[in-house]
C-alpha positions in Angstrom: -6.6 23.8 9.3 -5.5 21.7 12.4 -1.6 20.1 12.3 -3.1 16.9 14.0 -6.0 16.9 11.5 -3.8 17.0 8.5 -1.7 14.3 9.8 -4.1 11.9 10.7 -6.3 12.4 7.0 -2.5 11.3 5.7 -2.0 8.8 7.6 -5.3 7.6 6.5 -5.2 8.6 2.9 -1.6 6.4 2.4 -2.8 3.1 4.5 -6.1 3.6 2.4 -4.1 3.9 -0.8 -1.4 1.3 0.2 -4.3 -1.3 1.1 -5.8 -0.7 -2.9 -9.0 0.8 -1.2 -9.9 -3.1 0.3 -13.0 -2.2 2.7 -12.1 -4.7 4.9 -8.4 -3.3 5.4 -10.0 0.3 5.5 -12.4 -0.8 8.7 -9.7 -1.9 10.4 -7.4 1.6 9.9 -10.6 3.2 11.2 -11.3 1.3 14.1 -7.1 1.9 14.9 -7.7 5.4 14.6 -11.1 5.2 16.9 -9.4 3.7 19.2 -6.3 6.2 19.5 -9.3 8.6 19.4 -8.7 10.6 16.6 -11.7 9.3 14.0 -13.2 12.4 14.6 -10.4 13.7 12.4 -11.8 12.3 9.6 -15.7 13.1 9.4 -15.4 16.4 7.4 -12.9 14.9 4.8 -13.8 15.5 1.0 -12.5 12.5 -0.1 -14.3 9.4 1.8 -16.9 7.4 0.1 -20.0 6.6 1.5 -18.8 3.1 3.3 -15.9 5.2 5.0 -18.8 7.6 6.1 -21.2 4.8 8.0 -18.1 3.4 9.4 -16.7 6.7 10.8 -19.9 7.2 12.1 -20.0 3.9 13.9 -16.8 3.5 15.4 -17.1 7.9 16.4 -20.3 6.4 18.5 -18.5 2.9 19.7 -15.8 4.9 20.5 -16.7 8.0 21.6 -15.0 7.9 25.3 -11.4 7.5 23.3 -11.5 10.6 21.5 -9.3 13.0 22.0 -10.6 16.8 21.7 -8.9 18.4 24.9 -5.5 19.2 23.7 -6.3 20.8 20.3 -5.5 24.1 21.0 -2.1 23.0 22.7 0.8 24.6 20.9 2.0 21.4 20.0 -1.1 20.7 17.9 -1.6 24.2 16.3 0.1 24.9 12.8 0.8 28.3 13.8 
């Protein structure tokens, strides 16, 4: 798996746990990831809830132009 995806998921999981799974705080973190262009990393995350999935799809659509896919193959982001 890509190191950028791993880091983004771990950052999100830690924030979610720190906020005690409060949906309002989770929404804030998802919006921040969408603004940074990294919410696409959470799409296939296996341990997300249905509510998180809905928010991820919504913010992915709302912040579509911010998403960063270009540098995914650069050496900085690859795990090899």
